[in-house]
CSV table of C-alpha atoms in Angstrom, one decimal:
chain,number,residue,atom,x,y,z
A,101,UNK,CA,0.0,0.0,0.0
A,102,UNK,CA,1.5,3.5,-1.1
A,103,UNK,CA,1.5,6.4,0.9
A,104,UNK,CA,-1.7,8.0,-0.4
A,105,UNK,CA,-3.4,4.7,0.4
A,106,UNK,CA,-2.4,4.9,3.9
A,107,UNK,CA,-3.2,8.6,3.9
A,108,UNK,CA,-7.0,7.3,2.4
A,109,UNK,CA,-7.7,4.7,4.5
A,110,UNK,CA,-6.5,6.6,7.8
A,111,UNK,CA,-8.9,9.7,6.6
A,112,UNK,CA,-11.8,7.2,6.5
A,113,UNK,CA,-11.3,5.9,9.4
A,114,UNK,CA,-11.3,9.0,11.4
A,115,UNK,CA,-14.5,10.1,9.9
A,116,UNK,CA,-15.7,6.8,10.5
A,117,UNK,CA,-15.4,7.6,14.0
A,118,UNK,CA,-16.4,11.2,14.1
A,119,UNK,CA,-19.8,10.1,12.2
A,120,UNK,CA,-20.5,7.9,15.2
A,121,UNK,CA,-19.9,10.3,17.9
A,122,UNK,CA,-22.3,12.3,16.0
A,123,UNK,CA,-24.8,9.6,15.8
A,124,UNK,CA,-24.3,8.6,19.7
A,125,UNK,CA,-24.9,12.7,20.5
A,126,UNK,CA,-28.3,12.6,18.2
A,127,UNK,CA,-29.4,9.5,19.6
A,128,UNK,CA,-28.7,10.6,23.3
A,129,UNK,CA,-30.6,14.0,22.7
A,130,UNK,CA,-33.7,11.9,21.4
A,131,UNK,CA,-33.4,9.8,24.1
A,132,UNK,CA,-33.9,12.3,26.6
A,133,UNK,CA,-37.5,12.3,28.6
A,134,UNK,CA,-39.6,15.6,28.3
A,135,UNK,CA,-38.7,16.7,32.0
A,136,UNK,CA,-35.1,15.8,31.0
A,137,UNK,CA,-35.0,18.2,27.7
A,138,UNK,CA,-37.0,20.7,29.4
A,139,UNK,CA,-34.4,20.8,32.7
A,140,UNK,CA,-31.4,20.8,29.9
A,141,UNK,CA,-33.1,23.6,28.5
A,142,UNK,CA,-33.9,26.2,31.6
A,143,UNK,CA,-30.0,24.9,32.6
A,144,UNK,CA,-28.6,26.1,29.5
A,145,UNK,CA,-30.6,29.6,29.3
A,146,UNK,CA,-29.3,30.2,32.7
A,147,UNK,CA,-25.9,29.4,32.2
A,148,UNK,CA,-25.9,31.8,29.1
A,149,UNK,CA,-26.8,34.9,31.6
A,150,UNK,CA,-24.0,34.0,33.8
A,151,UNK,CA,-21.0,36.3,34.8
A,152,UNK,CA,-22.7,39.6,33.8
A,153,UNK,CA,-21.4,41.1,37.1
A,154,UNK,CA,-24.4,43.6,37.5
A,155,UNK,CA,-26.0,46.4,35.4
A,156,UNK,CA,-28.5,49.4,35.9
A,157,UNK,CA,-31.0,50.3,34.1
A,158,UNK,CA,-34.3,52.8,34.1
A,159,UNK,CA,-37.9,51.9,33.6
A,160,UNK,CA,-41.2,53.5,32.7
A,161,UNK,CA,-44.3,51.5,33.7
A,162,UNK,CA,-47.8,52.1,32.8
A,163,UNK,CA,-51.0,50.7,34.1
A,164,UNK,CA,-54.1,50.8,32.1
A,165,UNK,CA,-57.3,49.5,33.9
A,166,UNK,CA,-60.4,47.9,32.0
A,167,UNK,CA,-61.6,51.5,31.1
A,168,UNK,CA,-58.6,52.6,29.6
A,169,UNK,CA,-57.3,54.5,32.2
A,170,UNK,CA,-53.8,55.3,32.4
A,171,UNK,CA,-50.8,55.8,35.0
A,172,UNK,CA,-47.5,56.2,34.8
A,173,UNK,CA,-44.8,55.8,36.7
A,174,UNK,CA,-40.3,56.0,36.5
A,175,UNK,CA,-38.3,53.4,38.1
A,176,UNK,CA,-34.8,52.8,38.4
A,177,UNK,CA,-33.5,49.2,38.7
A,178,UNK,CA,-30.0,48.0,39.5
A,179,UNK,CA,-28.9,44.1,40.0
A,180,UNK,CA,-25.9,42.7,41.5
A,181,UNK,CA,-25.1,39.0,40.4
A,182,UNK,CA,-24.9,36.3,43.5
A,183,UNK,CA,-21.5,34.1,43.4
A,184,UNK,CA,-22.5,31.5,46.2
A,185,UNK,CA,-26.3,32.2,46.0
A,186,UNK,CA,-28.7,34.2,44.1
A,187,UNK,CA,-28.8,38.1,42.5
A,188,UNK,CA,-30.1,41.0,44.6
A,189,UNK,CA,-32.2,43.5,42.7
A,190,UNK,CA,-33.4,46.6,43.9
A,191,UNK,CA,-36.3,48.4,42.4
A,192,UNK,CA,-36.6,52.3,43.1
A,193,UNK,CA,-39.7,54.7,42.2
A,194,UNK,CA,-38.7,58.8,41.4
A,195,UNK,CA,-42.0,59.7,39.7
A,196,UNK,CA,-45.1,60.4,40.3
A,197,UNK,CA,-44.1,62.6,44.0
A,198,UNK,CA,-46.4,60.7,45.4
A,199,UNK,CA,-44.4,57.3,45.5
A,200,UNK,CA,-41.0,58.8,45.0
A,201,UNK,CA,-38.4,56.8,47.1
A,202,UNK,CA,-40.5,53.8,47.5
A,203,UNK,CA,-38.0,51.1,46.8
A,204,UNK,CA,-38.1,47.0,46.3
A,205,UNK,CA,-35.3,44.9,47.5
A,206,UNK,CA,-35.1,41.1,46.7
A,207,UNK,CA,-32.2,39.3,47.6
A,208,UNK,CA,-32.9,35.6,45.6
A,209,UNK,CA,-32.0,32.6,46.8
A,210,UNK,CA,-30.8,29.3,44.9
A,211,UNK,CA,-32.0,26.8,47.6
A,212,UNK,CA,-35.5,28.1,49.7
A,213,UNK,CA,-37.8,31.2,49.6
A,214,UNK,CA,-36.3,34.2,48.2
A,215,UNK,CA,-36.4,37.6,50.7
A,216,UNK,CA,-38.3,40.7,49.9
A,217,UNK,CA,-38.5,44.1,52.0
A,218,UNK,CA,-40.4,47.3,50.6
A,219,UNK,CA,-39.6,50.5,52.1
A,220,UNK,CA,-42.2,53.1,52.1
A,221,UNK,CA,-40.6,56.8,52.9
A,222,UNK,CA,-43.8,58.3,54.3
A,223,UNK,CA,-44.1,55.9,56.8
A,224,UNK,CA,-39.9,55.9,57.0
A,225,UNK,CA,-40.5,51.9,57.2
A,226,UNK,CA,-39.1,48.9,55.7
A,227,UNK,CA,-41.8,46.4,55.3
A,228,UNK,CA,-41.0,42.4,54.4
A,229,UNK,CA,-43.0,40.7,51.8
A,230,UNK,CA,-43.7,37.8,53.4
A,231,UNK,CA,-44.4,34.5,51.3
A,232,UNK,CA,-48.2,34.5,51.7
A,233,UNK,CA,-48.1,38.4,50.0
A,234,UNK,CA,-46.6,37.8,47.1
A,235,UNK,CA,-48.9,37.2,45.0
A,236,UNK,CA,-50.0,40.4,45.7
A,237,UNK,CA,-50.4,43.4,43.5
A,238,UNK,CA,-46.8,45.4,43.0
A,239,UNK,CA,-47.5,49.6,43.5
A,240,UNK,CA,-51.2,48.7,41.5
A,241,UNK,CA,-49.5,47.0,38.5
A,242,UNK,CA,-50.3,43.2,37.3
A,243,UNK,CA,-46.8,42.6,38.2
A,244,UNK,CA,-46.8,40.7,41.7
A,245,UNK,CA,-43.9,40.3,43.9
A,246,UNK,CA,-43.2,37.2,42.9
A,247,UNK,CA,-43.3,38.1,39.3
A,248,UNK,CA,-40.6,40.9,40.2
A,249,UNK,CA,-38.1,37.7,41.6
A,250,UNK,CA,-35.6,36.5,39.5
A,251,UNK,CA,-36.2,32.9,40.0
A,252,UNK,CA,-33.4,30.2,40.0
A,253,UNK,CA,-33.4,26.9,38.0
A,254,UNK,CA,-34.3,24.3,40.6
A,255,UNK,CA,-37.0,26.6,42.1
A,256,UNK,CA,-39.2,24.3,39.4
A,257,UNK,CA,-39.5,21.1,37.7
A,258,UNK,CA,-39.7,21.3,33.7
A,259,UNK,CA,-41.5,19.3,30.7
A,260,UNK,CA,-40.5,20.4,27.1
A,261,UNK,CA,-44.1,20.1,25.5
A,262,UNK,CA,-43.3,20.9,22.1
A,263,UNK,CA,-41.6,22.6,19.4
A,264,UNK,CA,-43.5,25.9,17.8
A,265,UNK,CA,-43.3,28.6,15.6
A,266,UNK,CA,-43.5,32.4,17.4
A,267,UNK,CA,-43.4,35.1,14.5
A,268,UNK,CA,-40.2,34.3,12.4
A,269,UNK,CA,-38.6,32.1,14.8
A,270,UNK,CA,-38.4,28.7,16.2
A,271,UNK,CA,-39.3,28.4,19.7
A,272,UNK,CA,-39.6,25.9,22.4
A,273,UNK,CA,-42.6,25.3,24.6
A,274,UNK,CA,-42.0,24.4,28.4
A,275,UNK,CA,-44.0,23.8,31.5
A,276,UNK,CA,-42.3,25.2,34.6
A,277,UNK,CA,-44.2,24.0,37.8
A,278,UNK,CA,-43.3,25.4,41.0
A,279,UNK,CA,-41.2,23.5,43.9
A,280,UNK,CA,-42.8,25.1,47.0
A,281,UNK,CA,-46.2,25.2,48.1
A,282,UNK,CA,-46.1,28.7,48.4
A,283,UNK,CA,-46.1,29.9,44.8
A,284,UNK,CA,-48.8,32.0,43.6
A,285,UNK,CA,-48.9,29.7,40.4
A,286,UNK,CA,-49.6,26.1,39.6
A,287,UNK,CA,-47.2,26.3,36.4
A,288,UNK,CA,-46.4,28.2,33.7
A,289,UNK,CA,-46.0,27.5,30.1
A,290,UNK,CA,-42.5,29.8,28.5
A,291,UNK,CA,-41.9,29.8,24.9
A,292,UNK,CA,-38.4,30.5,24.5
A,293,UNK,CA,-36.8,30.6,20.8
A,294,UNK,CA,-34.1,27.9,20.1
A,295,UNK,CA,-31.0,29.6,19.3
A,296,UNK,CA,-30.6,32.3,21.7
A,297,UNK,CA,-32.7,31.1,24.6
A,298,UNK,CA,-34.8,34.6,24.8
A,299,UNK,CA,-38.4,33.9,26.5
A,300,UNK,CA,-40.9,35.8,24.1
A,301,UNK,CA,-44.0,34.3,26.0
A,302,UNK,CA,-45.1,33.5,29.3
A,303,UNK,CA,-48.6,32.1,30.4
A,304,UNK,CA,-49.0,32.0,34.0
A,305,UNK,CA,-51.7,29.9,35.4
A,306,UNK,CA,-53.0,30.0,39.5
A,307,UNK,CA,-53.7,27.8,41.7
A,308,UNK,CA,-57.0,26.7,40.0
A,309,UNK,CA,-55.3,26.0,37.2
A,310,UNK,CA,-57.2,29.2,35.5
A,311,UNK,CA,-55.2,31.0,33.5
A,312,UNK,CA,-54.6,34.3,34.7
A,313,UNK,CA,-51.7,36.1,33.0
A,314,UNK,CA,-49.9,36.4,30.3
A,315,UNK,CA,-46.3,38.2,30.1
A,316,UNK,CA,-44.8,39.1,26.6
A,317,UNK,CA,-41.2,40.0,25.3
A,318,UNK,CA,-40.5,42.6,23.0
A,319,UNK,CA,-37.7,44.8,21.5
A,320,UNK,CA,-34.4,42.6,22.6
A,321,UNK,CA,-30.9,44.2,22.5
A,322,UNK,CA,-27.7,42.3,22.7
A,323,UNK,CA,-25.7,43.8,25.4
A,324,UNK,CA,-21.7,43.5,25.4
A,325,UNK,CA,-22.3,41.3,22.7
A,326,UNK,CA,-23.1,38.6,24.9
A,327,UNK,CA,-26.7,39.7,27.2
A,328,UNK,CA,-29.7,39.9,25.4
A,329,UNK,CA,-32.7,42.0,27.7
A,330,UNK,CA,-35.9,42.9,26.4
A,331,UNK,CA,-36.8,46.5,25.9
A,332,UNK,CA,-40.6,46.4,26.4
A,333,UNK,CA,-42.2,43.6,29.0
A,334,UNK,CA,-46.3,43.6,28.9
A,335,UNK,CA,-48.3,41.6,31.8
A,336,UNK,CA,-51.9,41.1,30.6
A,337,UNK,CA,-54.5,39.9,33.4
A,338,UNK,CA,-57.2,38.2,32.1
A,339,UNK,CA,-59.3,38.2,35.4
A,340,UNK,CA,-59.4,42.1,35.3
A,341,UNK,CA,-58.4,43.1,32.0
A,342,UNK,CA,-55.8,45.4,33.2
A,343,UNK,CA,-52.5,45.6,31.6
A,344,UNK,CA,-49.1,46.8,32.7
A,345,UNK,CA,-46.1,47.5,30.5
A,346,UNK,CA,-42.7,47.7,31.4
A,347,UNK,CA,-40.4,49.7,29.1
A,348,UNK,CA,-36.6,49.0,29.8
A,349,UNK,CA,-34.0,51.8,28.7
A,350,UNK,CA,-30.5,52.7,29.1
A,351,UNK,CA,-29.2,49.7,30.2
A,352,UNK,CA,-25.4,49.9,31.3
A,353,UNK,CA,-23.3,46.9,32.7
A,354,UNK,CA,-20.4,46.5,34.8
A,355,UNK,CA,-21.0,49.9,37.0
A,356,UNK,CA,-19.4,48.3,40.6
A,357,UNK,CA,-22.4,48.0,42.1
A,358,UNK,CA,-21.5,47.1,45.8
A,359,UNK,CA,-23.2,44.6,48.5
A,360,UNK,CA,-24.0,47.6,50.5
A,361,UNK,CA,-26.1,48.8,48.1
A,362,UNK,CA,-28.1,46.1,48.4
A,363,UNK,CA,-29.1,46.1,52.5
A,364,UNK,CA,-32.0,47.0,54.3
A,365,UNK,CA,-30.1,49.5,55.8
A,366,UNK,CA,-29.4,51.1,52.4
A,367,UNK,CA,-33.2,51.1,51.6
A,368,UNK,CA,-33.7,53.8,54.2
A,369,UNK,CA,-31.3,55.9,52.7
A,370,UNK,CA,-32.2,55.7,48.9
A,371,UNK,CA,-32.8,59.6,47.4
């Protein structure tokens, strides 16, 4: 056998083998379970937000009731990322007067309950949310407390249900159910499309199984060419027919946001 002979045969043989890895990686992903695909799934989304350090950014939010009747109302937000445990976000309203300085902390947790303290300035008080309130109603919106909580990967079990199209993409559709007794939802369904992992669609369900809400994604930006965040968040109830919409603008990452910042001692002292 000559040299290109060898060469041939050796060539062959390597993509011999590379063809079967292939085929034992395909056969593994379709032998996955539902609540397997849908766990690998939520992992992998999470994973792909890691190591963004913190960022700021400012909000507008307006609440339209059944009538048509609208509010409005100017947030800041700021979020520092957990190393050992979960983020800590801080909410904080400067307009209308009449709820200026009335601030949200949530420190998440990876394993239990996260914590939540609002601090209302004309009573000079920092109030915690206790599990049982929240599922209530944030500053009037359709946005409860819990809604506001980042919420960490094992706080549910998952089922892929199905593959779907959403506008010109390809999305995945999950069930997320709840670990703790003390959600204010049975499960929710999340379509999230398949190459970047962005959740365009959210139905939330209660405890009856009814479903009572429905949060959409809009207007994503790729951020340090690695973050996407949606510009424009709307919560529709369908009990009330209210609506709230959260528009997201001037987002800036890597500011050195500090732990302190993040206290309920720092709460009291927000301006």
């Amino acid at each position: 056998m000559n040299t290109n002979q060898k060469f041939y045969w050796v060539r062959i043989g390597r993509l011999v083998v590379v063809g079967a890895l292939v085929v034992t990686l395909i056969s593994q992903v379709q032998a996955e379970t539902p609540k397997e695909k849908g766990l690998r799934i939520a992992t992998e989304a999470s994973a792909r937000n890691d190591g963004f350090g913190d960022f700021t950014a400012n909000l507008k939010m307006m609440i339209r009731n059944r009538q048509g009747r609208e509010s409005i109302r100017q947030m800041r937000f700021k979020v520092l990322e957990g190393t050992d445990d979960g983020d800590k976000s801080l909410f904080v309203f400067d307009h209308p007067k009449e709820v200026q300085g009335t601030a949200l902390l949530t420190h998440a947790h990876a394993h239990g309950p996260d914590d939540q303290w609002l601090y209302l300035p004309a009573l000079q008080r920092v109030k915690r949310i206790s599990a049982a309130k929240r599922s209530g109603s944030f500053m009037g919106s359709e946005f409860s407390y819990e809604d506001l909580s980042a919420g960490e990967v094992n706080e549910f079990s998952y089922k892929f249900l199905r593959d779907e199209t959403c506008g010109e993409l390809v999305c995945t559709v999950i069930e997320q159910i709840p670990t703790t007794d003390k959600s204010t939802y049975s499960r929710k369904i999340v379509w999230q499309d398949m190459n970047e992992l962005r959740v365009w669609k959210m139905e939330l369900y209660d405890q009856r199984q009814f479903h009572l809400k429905t949060l959409t994604f809009l207007d994503y930006e790729l951020h340090v060419e690695k973050y996407w965040r949606a510009g424009k968040q709307t919560m529709e109830n369908h009990l009330t027919d209210a609506t709230t919409i959260l528009e997201w603008t001037d987002f800036q990452f890597s500011t050195n946001l500090e732990e302190g910042e993040f206290t309920q001692t720092a709460l009291r002292r927000i301006r």
